[in-house]
Amino acid sequence: MTDPDVVVIGGGFAGLIAGRDLREAGRSVVLLEARDRLGGRTWFRELPGTGVKVEYGGTWFWSELHTGLAAEIARYGVVVRPAETVSSMAWLADGQLRSGPGVFADLQRALAPFDQIFDEVASRIEVAWDVDRSALRDLDMPAAAWIAGLGLPTEAADFLMAYTAAMGGGDPTRLSALGILADAVLLGYRFDEAFESVGESFADGSASLIDAIAKDVGGEFRLGAVVTRVRTDDRGVTVDLADGGQVRGGAGVMTLPVNVWSDIAFDPPLSAEKRRIQAIGNPGASTKVLAVARGVPPGFLGAGWPAALQAVVDHREMPGGRLVVGFSGVGGIDPTDPAAVQTALRAYLPESEVLTSDGHDWVADLFSKSTWFAPPPGWETGDAGAQVAPEGRLAFAGGDIAVFGAGWIEGAVVSGHDAARAVMGFDA
């Protein structure tokens, strides 16, 4: 068999976009994926016992803000479910549950002391982000410590902790305040607004776009291809596989999650900056709970701290009830235990009943070892260009290291485009 022009490592959005762009540019491509499916940390599959498929991984986006993903959706005519507007809310803070029509106004009043702080921080981020992020190092600290140091009323601080754990995707003691703030500033939303509308989703699942892109990649897909070593030289890239196989290409694209890099021997070693972020790792560890429940109002949102689920979102109608999506960045809830999920849900909806629940442990998953990217302290004020820069004839992409949209499908899409352009520039 003739060696391909490019070996793409990873079959998530970043790898598929890079592979598709390279094929369109006339390059031959072999794509290696360790799992038995494509999609990476998106996974549209059946919720057991329901006969209905749901998103176990990445779900939401905003077409207006995520323009790279929006372009792919338009290109393939993928049907999008409109943004889900929250019409009822329960808010747990300072040990009290607030519900009813006045909750949004209560939340906005509680956050009023934070508004000026946010505006000042936003101005700093807008000025420094693309110029000199080192000027923001005072914000690149554990989010929990930053929130505690603001001197806010307890209910406001509790909401920010709930937001960080749920939307940030992990333990607030391990996530960077700068990372949480920058996402809001650069994408143009405020924390209370993010909970008012969780965004659009794929009407037929993320697989509808994954499958469409995969068809255009063409070439050769190798599922179950676990990469153990990547060697680069002046002539190309050699990839060794766990089954003893080997693939050689004129160039390569690495799209695997950062927490998996330590399972791969890079020869020569990665750059100092990539080794630094590899050592820090992605602390994204949110448990995503998928439950079918009764007694959940359409358009419902729950947010709270402390709570077993820091956020609960009504997603859509399901046979027998509503599909509820819950997030626990800290607390260790078992999504496969309906009784535990029901107890957590009743913190917001005391009369609710969980019929079934499930989830996937992305942290224990050997091919991700993390959920979506959640910047830790010290990441955002590093050298972002070096984190994603090619090394030899090996380009890098992925939702963890994307310069824009990290943690979102958008980041994977945009970085996939960038990696393909980098490969095409190797021979320019």
Coordinates of C-alpha atoms in Angstrom, one line a residue:
M1 CA 0.0 0.0 0.0
T2 CA 1.2 3.5 -0.8
D3 CA 1.9 5.8 2.1
P4 CA -0.7 8.5 2.4
D5 CA 0.2 12.2 2.2
V6 CA -1.2 12.8 5.7
V7 CA -1.9 10.7 8.8
V8 CA -4.7 12.2 10.9
I9 CA -4.8 11.0 14.5
G10 CA -8.2 11.2 16.1
G11 CA -11.7 11.0 14.6
G12 CA -13.5 13.8 16.4
F13 CA -14.6 17.0 14.8
A14 CA -11.0 18.4 14.6
G15 CA -9.6 15.3 12.9
L16 CA -12.5 15.0 10.5
I17 CA -12.4 18.7 9.5
A18 CA -8.6 18.5 9.0
G19 CA -9.0 15.3 6.9
R20 CA -11.8 16.7 4.8
D21 CA -9.9 20.0 4.1
L22 CA -6.8 18.1 3.1
R23 CA -8.7 15.7 0.8
E24 CA -10.3 18.7 -0.9
A25 CA -6.8 20.1 -1.4
G26 CA -5.8 16.9 -3.2
R27 CA -3.9 15.2 -0.3
S28 CA -4.5 11.5 0.4
V29 CA -5.5 10.8 4.0
V30 CA -5.5 8.0 6.5
L31 CA -7.5 8.7 9.7
L32 CA -6.7 6.7 12.8
E33 CA -9.3 6.5 15.6
A34 CA -8.9 4.4 18.8
R35 CA -12.6 4.0 19.4
D36 CA -15.0 1.8 17.4
R37 CA -16.8 5.0 16.3
L38 CA -16.2 8.5 15.1
G39 CA -17.1 11.7 17.0
G40 CA -14.6 11.9 19.8
R41 CA -16.2 13.6 22.9
T42 CA -19.5 13.9 21.1
W43 CA -21.5 10.7 21.2
F44 CA -25.1 10.4 20.0
R45 CA -26.5 7.1 21.2
E46 CA -29.6 5.5 22.6
L47 CA -30.5 6.2 26.2
P48 CA -31.1 2.6 27.5
G49 CA -34.8 1.6 27.7
T50 CA -36.1 4.5 25.8
G51 CA -35.6 3.7 22.2
V52 CA -34.5 7.4 21.8
K53 CA -31.0 8.7 21.0
V54 CA -29.5 11.5 23.1
E55 CA -26.2 13.3 23.3
Y56 CA -23.8 11.8 25.8
G57 CA -21.1 14.3 25.0
G58 CA -21.0 17.8 23.5
T59 CA -24.5 19.1 22.8
W60 CA -25.0 22.9 22.7
F61 CA -23.7 25.8 20.6
W62 CA -24.6 29.2 19.4
S63 CA -24.6 29.6 15.6
E64 CA -24.2 33.4 15.9
L65 CA -21.1 33.1 18.0
H66 CA -19.7 29.8 16.7
T67 CA -19.4 30.8 13.1
G68 CA -17.0 28.0 12.1
L69 CA -19.4 25.4 13.2
A70 CA -22.3 27.3 11.7
A71 CA -20.6 27.2 8.4
E72 CA -20.3 23.4 8.5
I73 CA -24.0 23.1 9.5
A74 CA -25.0 25.3 6.6
R75 CA -22.7 23.4 4.2
Y76 CA -24.3 20.0 4.9
G77 CA -27.8 21.2 5.6
V78 CA -27.9 19.8 9.1
V79 CA -31.1 20.5 10.9
V80 CA -30.7 22.5 14.1
R81 CA -33.0 22.6 17.1
P82 CA -33.5 26.3 18.1
A83 CA -32.0 27.6 21.3
E84 CA -33.9 26.5 24.3
T85 CA -35.2 29.5 26.2
V86 CA -35.6 29.0 30.0
S87 CA -39.1 29.8 31.1
S88 CA -39.0 28.7 34.7
M89 CA -36.1 28.5 37.1
A90 CA -35.2 27.2 40.5
W91 CA -32.1 28.7 42.2
L92 CA -30.4 27.2 45.2
A93 CA -28.1 29.6 47.1
D94 CA -27.2 30.4 50.7
G95 CA -29.1 27.3 51.8
Q96 CA -32.4 28.5 50.3
L97 CA -34.4 27.3 47.3
R98 CA -35.9 30.1 45.3
S99 CA -38.5 29.3 42.6
G100 CA -41.3 31.0 40.8
P101 CA -41.7 33.9 38.3
G102 CA -39.5 36.3 40.1
V103 CA -36.3 34.2 40.3
F104 CA -34.6 35.7 37.3
A105 CA -35.1 39.2 38.7
D106 CA -33.8 38.0 42.1
L107 CA -30.7 36.5 40.5
Q108 CA -30.0 39.7 38.6
R109 CA -30.3 41.7 41.8
A110 CA -28.0 39.3 43.6
L111 CA -25.4 39.7 40.9
A112 CA -25.6 43.4 40.7
P113 CA -22.5 43.8 43.0
F114 CA -20.6 41.6 40.5
D115 CA -21.6 43.5 37.4
Q116 CA -19.1 46.2 37.8
I117 CA -16.3 43.7 38.6
F118 CA -17.2 41.8 35.5
D119 CA -17.2 44.9 33.3
E120 CA -13.8 45.9 34.5
V121 CA -12.4 42.4 34.0
A122 CA -14.0 42.3 30.5
S123 CA -12.2 45.5 29.5
R124 CA -8.9 44.1 30.6
I125 CA -9.4 40.8 28.7
E126 CA -10.5 42.5 25.5
V127 CA -7.4 44.7 25.5
A128 CA -4.8 42.0 26.5
W129 CA -6.1 38.7 25.1
D130 CA -4.5 38.9 21.6
V131 CA -1.6 41.2 22.7
D132 CA -0.1 40.2 26.0
R133 CA -2.0 37.7 28.2
S134 CA 0.7 37.9 30.9
A135 CA -1.0 41.1 32.0
L136 CA -3.9 38.9 33.1
R137 CA -1.9 36.6 35.4
D138 CA -3.6 37.9 38.5
L139 CA -6.8 36.4 37.1
D140 CA -5.2 33.1 36.1
M141 CA -5.8 31.6 39.6
P142 CA -8.2 29.0 41.0
A143 CA -11.8 30.2 40.4
A144 CA -12.9 29.3 43.9
A145 CA -10.2 31.5 45.5
W146 CA -10.9 34.4 43.1
I147 CA -14.7 34.2 43.8
A148 CA -14.0 34.1 47.6
G149 CA -11.8 37.1 47.4
L150 CA -14.4 39.3 45.7
G151 CA -16.3 39.9 49.0
L152 CA -19.7 39.3 47.4
P153 CA -22.8 38.4 49.3
T154 CA -23.1 34.6 49.9
E155 CA -25.9 34.1 47.4
A156 CA -23.9 35.9 44.6
A157 CA -20.8 33.9 45.4
D158 CA -22.8 30.7 45.5
F159 CA -24.2 31.3 42.0
L160 CA -20.7 32.0 40.6
M161 CA -19.5 28.7 42.1
A162 CA -22.5 26.9 40.6
Y163 CA -21.8 28.5 37.3
T164 CA -18.1 27.6 37.4
A165 CA -18.7 24.0 38.3
A166 CA -21.5 23.4 35.8
M167 CA -20.6 25.5 32.8
G168 CA -16.9 25.5 33.5
G169 CA -17.0 21.8 33.8
G170 CA -15.1 20.8 36.9
D171 CA -14.1 21.6 40.5
P172 CA -13.8 25.4 40.9
T173 CA -10.7 24.8 43.0
R174 CA -9.0 23.4 39.9
L175 CA -10.3 25.7 37.2
S176 CA -8.9 29.1 36.2
A177 CA -11.0 32.1 36.9
L178 CA -9.4 33.7 33.8
G179 CA -10.6 30.7 31.7
I180 CA -14.2 31.1 32.8
L181 CA -14.2 34.8 32.4
A182 CA -12.5 34.8 29.0
D183 CA -15.0 32.4 27.5
A184 CA -17.8 34.8 28.6
V185 CA -16.0 37.9 27.4
L186 CA -14.8 36.6 24.0
L187 CA -18.1 34.9 23.1
G188 CA -20.1 37.9 24.4
Y189 CA -22.3 36.7 27.2
R190 CA -22.8 37.3 30.9
F191 CA -23.0 34.5 33.4
D192 CA -26.7 34.9 34.2
E193 CA -27.5 35.1 30.4
A194 CA -25.7 31.8 29.7
F195 CA -28.2 30.1 32.0
E196 CA -31.2 31.8 30.4
S197 CA -30.6 30.1 27.1
V198 CA -28.3 27.1 26.9
G199 CA -28.1 27.2 23.1
E200 CA -28.9 25.4 20.0
S201 CA -28.4 21.7 19.4
F202 CA -28.5 19.2 16.5
A203 CA -32.0 18.0 15.8
D204 CA -30.7 14.7 14.6
G205 CA -27.7 14.5 16.9
S206 CA -24.1 15.5 16.5
A207 CA -23.7 12.3 14.4
S208 CA -25.7 14.0 11.6
L209 CA -22.8 16.4 11.1
I210 CA -20.0 13.9 12.0
D211 CA -21.3 11.4 9.4
A212 CA -21.7 14.1 6.7
I213 CA -18.1 15.3 7.1
A214 CA -16.8 11.7 7.3
K215 CA -18.3 11.0 3.8
D216 CA -16.3 13.9 2.4
V217 CA -13.1 12.8 4.1
G218 CA -13.1 9.7 1.9
G219 CA -9.7 7.9 2.1
E220 CA -9.2 5.3 4.7
F221 CA -10.6 5.2 8.3
R222 CA -9.0 2.8 10.8
L223 CA -11.1 2.3 13.9
G224 CA -9.6 0.6 16.9
A225 CA -6.3 2.1 16.0
V226 CA -4.6 2.9 19.3
V227 CA -1.5 5.1 18.8
T228 CA 1.5 4.5 21.0
R229 CA 4.3 6.4 19.3
V230 CA 4.6 9.3 16.9
R231 CA 8.0 9.9 15.2
T232 CA 8.7 12.9 13.0
D233 CA 11.6 13.6 10.6
D234 CA 12.3 15.8 7.6
R235 CA 10.4 13.5 5.3
G236 CA 7.3 12.8 7.3
V237 CA 5.6 11.2 10.3
T238 CA 5.6 7.5 11.4
V239 CA 2.8 6.4 13.7
D240 CA 3.1 3.1 15.7
L241 CA 0.0 1.3 16.8
A242 CA -0.7 -0.9 19.9
D243 CA -1.4 -3.9 17.6
G244 CA 2.1 -3.7 16.2
G245 CA 1.0 -1.9 13.0
Q246 CA 2.6 1.2 11.6
V247 CA 1.4 4.0 9.4
R248 CA 3.8 6.4 7.6
G249 CA 2.7 9.6 6.0
G250 CA 4.3 12.7 4.5
A251 CA 2.8 14.7 7.4
G252 CA 0.6 14.2 10.4
V253 CA -2.2 15.9 12.3
M254 CA -2.5 15.2 16.1
T255 CA -6.0 15.9 17.4
L256 CA -6.2 13.8 20.6
P257 CA -7.1 15.3 23.9
V258 CA -4.2 16.7 26.0
N259 CA -4.8 14.2 28.8
V260 CA -4.0 11.4 26.3
W261 CA -0.7 12.8 25.1
S262 CA 1.1 11.1 28.0
D263 CA 0.2 7.7 26.6
I264 CA 2.1 8.5 23.4
A265 CA 5.9 8.5 23.0
F266 CA 6.8 11.5 20.8
D267 CA 10.1 11.3 19.0
P268 CA 11.6 13.9 19.1
P269 CA 9.9 15.1 22.4
L270 CA 7.2 17.7 22.3
S271 CA 8.2 21.4 22.7
A272 CA 8.7 22.8 26.2
E273 CA 5.3 24.6 26.1
K274 CA 3.4 21.5 25.0
R275 CA 5.1 19.5 27.7
R276 CA 4.1 22.1 30.2
I277 CA 0.4 22.0 29.4
Q278 CA 0.6 18.2 29.1
A279 CA 1.9 18.2 32.7
I280 CA -0.9 20.6 33.9
G281 CA -3.6 18.7 32.0
N282 CA -7.2 19.4 31.4
P283 CA -9.1 19.3 34.7
G284 CA -12.5 19.0 32.9
A285 CA -14.3 16.4 34.9
S286 CA -18.0 17.2 34.8
T287 CA -20.4 14.4 35.2
K288 CA -23.2 14.8 32.6
V289 CA -26.4 13.1 33.8
L290 CA -29.1 12.2 31.3
A291 CA -32.4 11.4 32.9
V292 CA -36.0 11.0 31.9
A293 CA -38.2 12.5 34.6
R294 CA -41.8 13.4 35.4
G295 CA -42.7 16.6 37.1
V296 CA -40.3 18.8 35.1
P297 CA -41.8 21.9 33.6
P298 CA -40.9 22.5 29.9
G299 CA -38.1 25.1 29.7
F300 CA -36.9 24.5 33.3
L301 CA -33.5 25.4 34.7
G302 CA -32.1 24.7 38.1
A303 CA -28.8 26.1 39.4
G304 CA -27.3 25.8 42.8
W305 CA -24.4 25.6 45.2
P306 CA -23.8 23.6 47.2
A307 CA -25.7 20.9 45.3
A308 CA -25.1 17.4 43.9
L309 CA -26.1 18.8 40.5
Q310 CA -24.9 22.4 40.0
A311 CA -27.1 22.8 37.0
V312 CA -30.2 21.0 35.6
V313 CA -31.7 21.8 32.2
D314 CA -34.9 20.5 30.6
H315 CA -33.9 19.5 27.1
R316 CA -37.0 18.0 25.4
E317 CA -40.0 15.7 25.6
M318 CA -39.3 12.0 25.9
P319 CA -41.6 9.0 26.2
G320 CA -43.1 9.1 29.7
G321 CA -41.5 12.4 30.7
R322 CA -38.9 15.1 30.0
L323 CA -35.3 14.6 29.1
V324 CA -33.3 16.4 31.9
V325 CA -29.6 17.1 31.5
G326 CA -27.7 17.7 34.7
F327 CA -24.1 18.7 35.4
S328 CA -21.9 18.0 38.4
G329 CA -18.5 19.5 38.3
V330 CA -17.8 18.4 41.8
G331 CA -19.6 15.9 44.0
G332 CA -19.3 12.5 42.3
I333 CA -22.9 11.6 41.5
D334 CA -23.4 8.3 39.7
P335 CA -25.5 9.1 36.6
T336 CA -26.5 5.4 36.3
D337 CA -28.2 5.4 39.7
P338 CA -31.8 6.8 39.2
A339 CA -32.3 7.0 43.0
A340 CA -29.3 9.2 43.4
V341 CA -30.3 11.3 40.4
Q342 CA -33.8 11.7 41.7
T343 CA -32.5 12.9 45.1
A344 CA -30.3 15.5 43.3
L345 CA -33.2 16.6 41.0
R346 CA -35.6 17.0 44.0
A347 CA -33.3 19.7 45.4
Y348 CA -34.8 21.8 42.7
L349 CA -38.1 20.1 42.0
P350 CA -39.3 18.3 45.1
E351 CA -42.2 16.5 43.4
S352 CA -40.2 15.2 40.4
E353 CA -39.7 11.5 39.7
V354 CA -36.8 10.0 37.7
L355 CA -37.7 7.1 35.5
T356 CA -34.3 6.3 34.2
S357 CA -30.9 7.9 34.0
D358 CA -27.5 7.3 32.4
G359 CA -24.2 8.9 31.5
H360 CA -20.7 8.2 30.3
D361 CA -17.6 8.5 32.4
W362 CA -15.4 10.6 30.1
V363 CA -12.6 10.9 32.7
A364 CA -12.3 7.1 33.0
D365 CA -12.5 6.7 29.2
L366 CA -9.0 5.9 28.2
F367 CA -9.3 7.8 24.9
S368 CA -10.3 11.1 26.5
K369 CA -9.4 11.1 30.2
S370 CA -11.4 14.3 30.5
T371 CA -14.6 16.0 29.6
W372 CA -14.7 19.2 27.6
F373 CA -11.7 21.5 28.1
A374 CA -11.7 23.5 31.3
P375 CA -8.7 25.8 31.5
P376 CA -6.6 25.2 34.7
P377 CA -4.6 28.0 36.4
G378 CA -1.4 28.7 34.4
W379 CA -2.8 27.6 31.0
E380 CA -4.3 30.7 29.5
T381 CA -1.3 32.9 30.3
G382 CA 1.1 30.5 28.6
D383 CA 2.1 30.7 25.0
A384 CA -1.1 29.9 23.1
G385 CA 0.6 30.0 19.8
A386 CA 3.2 27.4 20.9
Q387 CA 0.4 25.2 22.3
V388 CA -1.1 24.7 18.9
A389 CA 2.0 25.2 16.7
P390 CA 3.2 22.5 14.3
E391 CA 6.3 20.5 15.3
G392 CA 8.3 19.3 12.4
R393 CA 5.8 17.9 9.9
L394 CA 3.2 17.3 12.7
A395 CA 0.3 19.8 13.0
F396 CA -1.9 20.0 16.1
A397 CA -5.6 20.6 16.6
G398 CA -8.4 19.9 19.0
G399 CA -10.9 21.4 21.4
D400 CA -8.4 21.4 24.2
I401 CA -5.7 23.6 22.5
A402 CA -7.8 25.7 20.1
V403 CA -6.8 29.3 20.2
F404 CA -10.5 30.3 19.9
G405 CA -13.5 28.3 21.2
A406 CA -11.6 25.8 23.3
G407 CA -13.9 23.5 25.1
W408 CA -16.6 23.9 22.4
I409 CA -17.2 22.0 19.2
E410 CA -16.3 25.4 17.6
G411 CA -12.8 25.1 18.9
A412 CA -12.3 21.7 17.3
V413 CA -13.7 22.9 14.0
V414 CA -11.6 26.0 13.8
S415 CA -8.4 24.3 14.9
G416 CA -9.1 21.5 12.4
H417 CA -9.2 24.1 9.6
D418 CA -6.0 25.7 10.9
A419 CA -4.1 22.3 11.1
A420 CA -5.0 21.5 7.5
R421 CA -3.7 24.9 6.4
A422 CA -0.5 24.3 8.3
V423 CA 0.0 20.9 6.6
M424 CA -0.5 22.4 3.2
G425 CA 2.1 25.0 4.1
F426 CA 4.8 22.4 4.9
D427 CA 5.6 22.1 1.2
A428 CA 4.9 25.7 0.2

